[in-house]
Tab-separated table of C-alpha atoms and ligand atoms in Angstrom:
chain	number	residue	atom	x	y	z
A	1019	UNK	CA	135.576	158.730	244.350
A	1020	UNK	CA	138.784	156.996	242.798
A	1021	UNK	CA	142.006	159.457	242.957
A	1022	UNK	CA	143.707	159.786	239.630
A	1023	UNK	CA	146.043	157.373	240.141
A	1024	UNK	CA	143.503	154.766	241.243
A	1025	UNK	CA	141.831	155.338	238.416
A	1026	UNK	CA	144.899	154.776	236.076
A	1027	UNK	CA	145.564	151.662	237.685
A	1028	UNK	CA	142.106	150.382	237.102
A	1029	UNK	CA	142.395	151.879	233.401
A	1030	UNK	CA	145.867	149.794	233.086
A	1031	UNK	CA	144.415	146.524	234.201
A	1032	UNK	CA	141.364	146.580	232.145
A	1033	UNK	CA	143.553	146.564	228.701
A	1034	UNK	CA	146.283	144.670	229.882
A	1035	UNK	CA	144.737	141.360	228.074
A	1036	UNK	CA	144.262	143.420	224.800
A	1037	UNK	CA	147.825	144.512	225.241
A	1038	UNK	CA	148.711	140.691	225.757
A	1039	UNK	CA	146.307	139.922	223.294
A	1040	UNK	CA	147.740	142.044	220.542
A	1041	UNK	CA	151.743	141.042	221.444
A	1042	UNK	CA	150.667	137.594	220.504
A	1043	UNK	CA	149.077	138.168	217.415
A	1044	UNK	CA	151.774	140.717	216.210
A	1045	UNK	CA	155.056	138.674	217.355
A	1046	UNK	CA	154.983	136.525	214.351
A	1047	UNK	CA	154.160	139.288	211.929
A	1048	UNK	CA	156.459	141.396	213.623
A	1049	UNK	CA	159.826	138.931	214.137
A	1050	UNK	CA	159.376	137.477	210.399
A	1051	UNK	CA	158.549	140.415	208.516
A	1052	UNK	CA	160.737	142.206	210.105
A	1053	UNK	CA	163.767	139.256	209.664
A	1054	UNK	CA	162.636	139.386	205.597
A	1055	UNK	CA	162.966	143.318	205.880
A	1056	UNK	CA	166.712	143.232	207.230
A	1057	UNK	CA	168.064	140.365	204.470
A	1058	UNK	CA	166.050	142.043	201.950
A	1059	UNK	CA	168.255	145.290	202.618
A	1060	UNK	CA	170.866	143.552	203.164
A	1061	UNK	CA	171.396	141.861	200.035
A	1062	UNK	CA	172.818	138.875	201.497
A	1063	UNK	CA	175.445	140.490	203.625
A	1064	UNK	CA	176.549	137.622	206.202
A	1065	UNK	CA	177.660	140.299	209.360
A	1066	UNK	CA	173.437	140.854	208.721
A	1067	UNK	CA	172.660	138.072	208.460
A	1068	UNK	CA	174.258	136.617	211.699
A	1069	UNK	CA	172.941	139.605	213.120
A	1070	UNK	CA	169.316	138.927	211.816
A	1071	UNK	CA	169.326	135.074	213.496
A	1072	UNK	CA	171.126	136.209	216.385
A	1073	UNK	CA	168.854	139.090	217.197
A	1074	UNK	CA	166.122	136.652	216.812
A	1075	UNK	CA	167.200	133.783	218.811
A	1076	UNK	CA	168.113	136.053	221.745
A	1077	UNK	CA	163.997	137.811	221.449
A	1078	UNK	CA	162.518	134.551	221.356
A	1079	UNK	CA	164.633	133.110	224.231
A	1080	UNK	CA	163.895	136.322	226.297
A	1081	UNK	CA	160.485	136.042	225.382
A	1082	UNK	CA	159.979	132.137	226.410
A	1083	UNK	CA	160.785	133.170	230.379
A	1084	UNK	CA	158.220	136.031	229.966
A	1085	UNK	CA	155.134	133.992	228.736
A	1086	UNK	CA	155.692	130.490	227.909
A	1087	UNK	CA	153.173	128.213	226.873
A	1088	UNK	CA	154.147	125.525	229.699
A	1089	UNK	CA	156.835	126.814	232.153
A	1090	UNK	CA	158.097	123.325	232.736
A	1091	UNK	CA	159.287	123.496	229.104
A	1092	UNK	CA	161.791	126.277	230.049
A	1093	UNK	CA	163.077	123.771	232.694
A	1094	UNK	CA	166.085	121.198	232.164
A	1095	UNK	CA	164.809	117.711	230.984
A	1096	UNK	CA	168.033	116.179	231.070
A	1097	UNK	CA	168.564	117.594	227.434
A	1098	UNK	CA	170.092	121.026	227.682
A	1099	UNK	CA	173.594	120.205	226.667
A	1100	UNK	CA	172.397	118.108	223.697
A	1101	UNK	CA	170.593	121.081	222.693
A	1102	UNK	CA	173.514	123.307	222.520
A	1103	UNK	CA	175.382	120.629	220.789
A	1104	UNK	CA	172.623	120.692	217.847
A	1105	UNK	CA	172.450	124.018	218.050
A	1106	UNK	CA	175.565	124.375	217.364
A	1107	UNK	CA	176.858	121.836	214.927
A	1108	UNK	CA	173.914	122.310	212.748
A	1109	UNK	CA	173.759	125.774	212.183
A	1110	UNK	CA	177.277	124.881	211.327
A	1111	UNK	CA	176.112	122.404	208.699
A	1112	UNK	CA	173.390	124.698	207.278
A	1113	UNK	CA	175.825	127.451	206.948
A	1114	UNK	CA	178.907	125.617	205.708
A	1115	UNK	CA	176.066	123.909	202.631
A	1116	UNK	CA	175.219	127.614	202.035
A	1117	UNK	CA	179.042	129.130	201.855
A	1118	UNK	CA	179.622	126.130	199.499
A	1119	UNK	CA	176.574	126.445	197.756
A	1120	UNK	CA	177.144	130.362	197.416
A	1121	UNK	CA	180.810	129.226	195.535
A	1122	UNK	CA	179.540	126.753	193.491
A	1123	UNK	CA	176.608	129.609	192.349
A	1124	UNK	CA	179.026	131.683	191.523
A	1125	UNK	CA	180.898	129.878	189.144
A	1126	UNK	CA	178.191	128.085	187.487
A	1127	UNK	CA	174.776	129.152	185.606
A	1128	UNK	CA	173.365	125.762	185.042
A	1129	UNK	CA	169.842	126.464	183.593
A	1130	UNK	CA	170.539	130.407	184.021
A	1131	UNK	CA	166.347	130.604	184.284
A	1132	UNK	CA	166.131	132.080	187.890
A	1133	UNK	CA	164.662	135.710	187.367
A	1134	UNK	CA	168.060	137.743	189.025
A	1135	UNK	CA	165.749	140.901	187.418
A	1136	UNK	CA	163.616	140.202	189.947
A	1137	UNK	CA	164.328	142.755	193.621
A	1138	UNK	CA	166.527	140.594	195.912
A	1139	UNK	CA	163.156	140.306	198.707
A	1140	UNK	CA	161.202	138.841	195.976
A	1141	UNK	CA	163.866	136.222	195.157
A	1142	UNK	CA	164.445	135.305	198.926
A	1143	UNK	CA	160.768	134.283	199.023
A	1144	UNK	CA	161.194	132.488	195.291
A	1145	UNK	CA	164.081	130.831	197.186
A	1146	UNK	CA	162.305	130.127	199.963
A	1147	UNK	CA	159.484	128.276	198.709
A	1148	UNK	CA	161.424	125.739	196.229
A	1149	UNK	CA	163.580	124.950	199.187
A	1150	UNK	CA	160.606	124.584	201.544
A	1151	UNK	CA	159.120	122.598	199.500
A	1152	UNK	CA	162.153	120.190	199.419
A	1153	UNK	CA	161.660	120.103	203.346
A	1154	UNK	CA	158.014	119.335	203.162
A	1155	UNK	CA	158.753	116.445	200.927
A	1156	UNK	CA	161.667	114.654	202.832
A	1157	UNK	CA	160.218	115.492	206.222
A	1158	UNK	CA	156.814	113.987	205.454
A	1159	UNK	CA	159.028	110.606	203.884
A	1160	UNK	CA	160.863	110.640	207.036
A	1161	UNK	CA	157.172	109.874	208.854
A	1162	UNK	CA	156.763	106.681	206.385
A	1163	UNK	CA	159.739	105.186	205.281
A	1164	UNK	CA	162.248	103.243	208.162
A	1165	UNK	CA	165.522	104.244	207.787
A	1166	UNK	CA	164.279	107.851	207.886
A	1167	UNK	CA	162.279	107.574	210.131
A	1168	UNK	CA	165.052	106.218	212.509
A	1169	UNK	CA	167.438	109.554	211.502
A	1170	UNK	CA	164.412	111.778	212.341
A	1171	UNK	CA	162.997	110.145	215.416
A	1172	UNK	CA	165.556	111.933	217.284
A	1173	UNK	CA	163.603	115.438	216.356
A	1174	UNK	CA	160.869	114.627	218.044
A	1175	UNK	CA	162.317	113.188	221.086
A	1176	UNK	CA	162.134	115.453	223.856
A	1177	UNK	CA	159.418	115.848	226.517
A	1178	UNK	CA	159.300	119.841	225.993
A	1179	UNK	CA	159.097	122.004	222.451
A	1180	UNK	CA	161.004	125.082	222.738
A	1181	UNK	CA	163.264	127.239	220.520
A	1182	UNK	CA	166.157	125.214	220.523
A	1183	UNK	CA	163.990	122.292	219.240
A	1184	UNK	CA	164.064	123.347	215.611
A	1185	UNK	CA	167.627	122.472	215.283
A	1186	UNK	CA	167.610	118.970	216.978
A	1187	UNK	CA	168.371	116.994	214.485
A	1188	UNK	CA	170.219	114.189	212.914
A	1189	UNK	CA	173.086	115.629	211.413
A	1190	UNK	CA	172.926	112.808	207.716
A	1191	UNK	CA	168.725	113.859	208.420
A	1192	UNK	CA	170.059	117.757	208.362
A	1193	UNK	CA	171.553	117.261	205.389
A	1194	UNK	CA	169.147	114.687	203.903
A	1195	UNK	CA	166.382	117.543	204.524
A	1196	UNK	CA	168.149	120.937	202.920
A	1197	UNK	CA	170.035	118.772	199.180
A	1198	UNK	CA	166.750	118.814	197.245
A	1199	UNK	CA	166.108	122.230	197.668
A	1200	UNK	CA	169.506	123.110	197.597
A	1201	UNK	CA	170.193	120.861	194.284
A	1202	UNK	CA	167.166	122.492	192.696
A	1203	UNK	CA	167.891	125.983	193.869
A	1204	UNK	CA	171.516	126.170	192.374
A	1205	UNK	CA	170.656	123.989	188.865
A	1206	UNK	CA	168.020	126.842	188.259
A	1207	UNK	CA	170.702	129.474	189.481
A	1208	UNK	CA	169.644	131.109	192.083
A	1209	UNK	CA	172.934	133.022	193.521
A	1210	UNK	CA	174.329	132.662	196.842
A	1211	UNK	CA	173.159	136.087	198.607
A	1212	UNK	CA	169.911	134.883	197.702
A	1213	UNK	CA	170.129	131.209	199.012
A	1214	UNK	CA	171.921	132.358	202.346
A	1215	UNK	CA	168.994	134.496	203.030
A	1216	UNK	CA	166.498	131.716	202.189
A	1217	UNK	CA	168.441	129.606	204.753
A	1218	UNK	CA	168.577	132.426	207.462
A	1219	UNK	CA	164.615	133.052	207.249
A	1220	UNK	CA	163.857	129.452	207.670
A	1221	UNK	CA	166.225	129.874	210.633
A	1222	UNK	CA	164.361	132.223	212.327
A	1223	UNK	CA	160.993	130.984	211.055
A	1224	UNK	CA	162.210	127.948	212.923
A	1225	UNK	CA	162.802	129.784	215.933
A	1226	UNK	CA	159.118	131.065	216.286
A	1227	UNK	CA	158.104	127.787	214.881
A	1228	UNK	CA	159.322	125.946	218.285
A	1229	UNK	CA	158.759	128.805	220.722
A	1230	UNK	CA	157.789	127.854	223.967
A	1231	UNK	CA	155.567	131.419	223.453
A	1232	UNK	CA	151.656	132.134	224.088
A	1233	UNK	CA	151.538	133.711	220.368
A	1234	UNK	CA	149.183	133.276	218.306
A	1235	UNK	CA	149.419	133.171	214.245
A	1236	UNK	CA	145.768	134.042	213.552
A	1237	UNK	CA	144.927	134.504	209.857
A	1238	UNK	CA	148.779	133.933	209.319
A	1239	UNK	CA	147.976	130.540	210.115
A	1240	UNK	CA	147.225	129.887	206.674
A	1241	UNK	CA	150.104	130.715	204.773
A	1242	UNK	CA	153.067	129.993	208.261
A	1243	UNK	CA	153.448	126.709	210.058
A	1244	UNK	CA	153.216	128.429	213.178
A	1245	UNK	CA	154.236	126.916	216.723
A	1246	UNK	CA	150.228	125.836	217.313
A	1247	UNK	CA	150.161	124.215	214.352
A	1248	UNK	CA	153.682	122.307	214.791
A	1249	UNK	CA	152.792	121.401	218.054
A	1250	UNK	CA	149.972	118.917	216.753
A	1251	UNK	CA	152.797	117.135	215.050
A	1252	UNK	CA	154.985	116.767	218.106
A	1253	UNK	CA	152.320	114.943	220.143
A	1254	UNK	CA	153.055	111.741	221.987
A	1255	UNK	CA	150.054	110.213	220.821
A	1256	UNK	CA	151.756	109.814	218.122
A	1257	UNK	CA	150.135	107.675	214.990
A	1258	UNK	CA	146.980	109.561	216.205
A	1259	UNK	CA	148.592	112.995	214.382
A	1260	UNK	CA	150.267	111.657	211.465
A	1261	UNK	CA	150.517	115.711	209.815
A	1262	UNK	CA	151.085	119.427	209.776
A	1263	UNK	CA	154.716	118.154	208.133
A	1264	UNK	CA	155.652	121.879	207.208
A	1265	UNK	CA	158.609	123.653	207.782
A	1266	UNK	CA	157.627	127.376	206.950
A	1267	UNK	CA	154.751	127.283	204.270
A	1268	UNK	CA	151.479	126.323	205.996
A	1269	UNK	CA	149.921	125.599	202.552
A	1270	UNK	CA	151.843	122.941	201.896
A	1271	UNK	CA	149.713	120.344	204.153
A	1272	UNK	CA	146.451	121.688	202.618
A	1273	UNK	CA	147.918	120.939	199.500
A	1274	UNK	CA	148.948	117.813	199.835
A	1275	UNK	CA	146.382	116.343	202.558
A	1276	UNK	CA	147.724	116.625	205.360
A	1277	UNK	CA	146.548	119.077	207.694
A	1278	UNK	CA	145.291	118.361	210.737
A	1279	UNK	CA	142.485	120.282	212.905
A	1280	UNK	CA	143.222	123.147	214.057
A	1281	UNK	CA	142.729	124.437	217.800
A	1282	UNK	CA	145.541	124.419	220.967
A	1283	UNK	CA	147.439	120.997	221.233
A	1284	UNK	CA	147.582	118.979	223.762
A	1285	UNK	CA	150.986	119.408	225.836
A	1286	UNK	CA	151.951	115.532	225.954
A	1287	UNK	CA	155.090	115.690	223.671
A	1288	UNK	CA	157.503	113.236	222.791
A	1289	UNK	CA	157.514	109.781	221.760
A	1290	UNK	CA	157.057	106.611	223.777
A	1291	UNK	CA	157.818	104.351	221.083
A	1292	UNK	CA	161.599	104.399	220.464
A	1293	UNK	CA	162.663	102.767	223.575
A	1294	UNK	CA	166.393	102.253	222.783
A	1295	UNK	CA	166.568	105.593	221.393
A	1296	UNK	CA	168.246	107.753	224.854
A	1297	UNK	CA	169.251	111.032	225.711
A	1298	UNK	CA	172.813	112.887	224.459
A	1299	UNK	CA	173.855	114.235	221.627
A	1300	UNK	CA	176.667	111.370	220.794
A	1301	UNK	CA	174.420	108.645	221.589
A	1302	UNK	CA	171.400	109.774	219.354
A	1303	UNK	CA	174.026	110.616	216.543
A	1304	UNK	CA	174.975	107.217	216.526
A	1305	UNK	CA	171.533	105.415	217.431
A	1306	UNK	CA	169.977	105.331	214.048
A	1307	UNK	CA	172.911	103.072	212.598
A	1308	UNK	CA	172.863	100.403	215.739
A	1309	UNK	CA	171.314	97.269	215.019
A	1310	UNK	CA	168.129	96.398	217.600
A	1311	UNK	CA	166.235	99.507	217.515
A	1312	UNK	CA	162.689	99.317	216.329
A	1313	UNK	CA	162.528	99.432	212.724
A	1314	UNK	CA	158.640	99.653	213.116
A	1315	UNK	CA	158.052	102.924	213.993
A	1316	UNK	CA	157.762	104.551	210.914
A	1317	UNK	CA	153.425	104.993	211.866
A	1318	UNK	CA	152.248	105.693	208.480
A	1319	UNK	CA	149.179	107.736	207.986
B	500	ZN	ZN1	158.397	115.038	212.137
């Protein structure tokens, strides 16, 4: 007969996949929601708000080590100093557009017809989804037309997704992706609290959306481009998955026809076909203006 402790063991390993099982499904939920929560508090407050990303960035990066989706994505690829260099200079760029945009706000009604009657949570997600929907639109142009194309390439250059990805990017295709939104945002006039804490939830959404973690979005699927979803559109077969262009809002591709299947991707990322295009943060900052690059890469659907 097992001894108590025997038996606890045995009791411990038998739910330790549903344990697993639920920690997947509820990190999402649990890291978004609870992100919205904080700035919805918070009313914009910026110490929050850096605390909000912060505190996310650090979970998710703890989180990778403990159950990544491919360990050799928590590995170097020759890329980890470009990484912190994006990291860096364009959270610098998103928050410098929403200081600015937050001054300009302030002075200036334009249209006056956002709803400020409206509880500051509710006017985050208002915020979020016109500004999302500016991303959708310039990120799924950037898949079609050249010269984007060439500024974007560099986002989908590495041979491993994780949660420094969501930030690699051109710093002209940074800004490029966040004026429509932006523009739209402030001629309604929406006010800067509210636009800062748009800009800090697609952070974090970001963050999850790149995680090299075994979550899962389940239902959430639907409404979130989650990481299995974005991971379809960073395969290295790439004209073959031409899709899934969303930033947060899931909907978006189902919307406008293009979501692809669902199901695990493969974990071939990358592409093959830029070959001038080279690692370093310098060098891919200046790539996209030097002459003898392939112009043709820009696959289309
Ligand atoms: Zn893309």
């Amino acid at each position: 007969m097992p001894s108590k402790g025997e038996h606890f063991g045995v009791m411990f390993f038998a739910i330790l996949p549903r344990l697993r099982a639920l920690g997947a499904s509820l990190l999402y939920p649990s890291v978004f929601f609870g992100a919205f929560s904080a700035l919805g508090l918070a009313r914009g407050a910026p110490g929050v708000i850096a605390a909000v990303v912060a505190g996310s960035a650090l979970l998710v990066s703890v989180l990778e080590r403990l159950f990544p989706v491919s360990s050799k994505w928590n590995e170097d690829h020759g890329d980890t100093r470009s990484d912190r260099l994006y990291l860096v200079t364009n959270l610098g760029v998103s928050q410098t557009a929403a200081y600015l945009v937050g001054l300009v706000s302030a002075r200036s009604d334009m249209l006056a017809v956002w709803p400020t009657e409206l509880p500051f949570a509710l006017q985050v997600l208002l915020a979020l989804l016109v500004f999302d929907l500016g991303l959708y639109a310039v990120h799924r142009a950037s898949h079609s037309v050249g010269w984007l194309w060439r500024l974007h390439a560099i986002h989908h250059f590495p041979r491993r997704i994780h949660w420094v990805n969501g930030q690699r990017r051109h710093v002209v295709h940074e800004l490029l992706e966040g004026t429509p939104g932006l523009v739209v945002l402030l001629v309604l006039g929406a006010k800067g609290p509210v636009i800062a804490s748009a800009l800090a939830m697609v952070t974090v959404h970001l963050l999850l959306q790149h995680a090299n973690i075994r979550y899962r979005g389940g239902a959430l699927r639907h409404v979130f481009a989650v990481a299995e979803l974005h991971r379809w559109h960073h395969q290295r077969r790439y004209a073959a998955v031409q899709g899934n262009y969303a930033a947060v809002f899931a909907f978006w591709d189902r919307l406008f026809g293009s979501r692809l299947a669902d199901g695990d991707a493969p974990l071939e990322v990358g592409i093959d076909d830029e070959p001038t295009l080279q690692e370093g943060w310098r060098r891919q900052q200046l790539w996209p203006f030097r002459r003898g690059g392939s112009e043709s890469s820009a696959s289309g659907e």
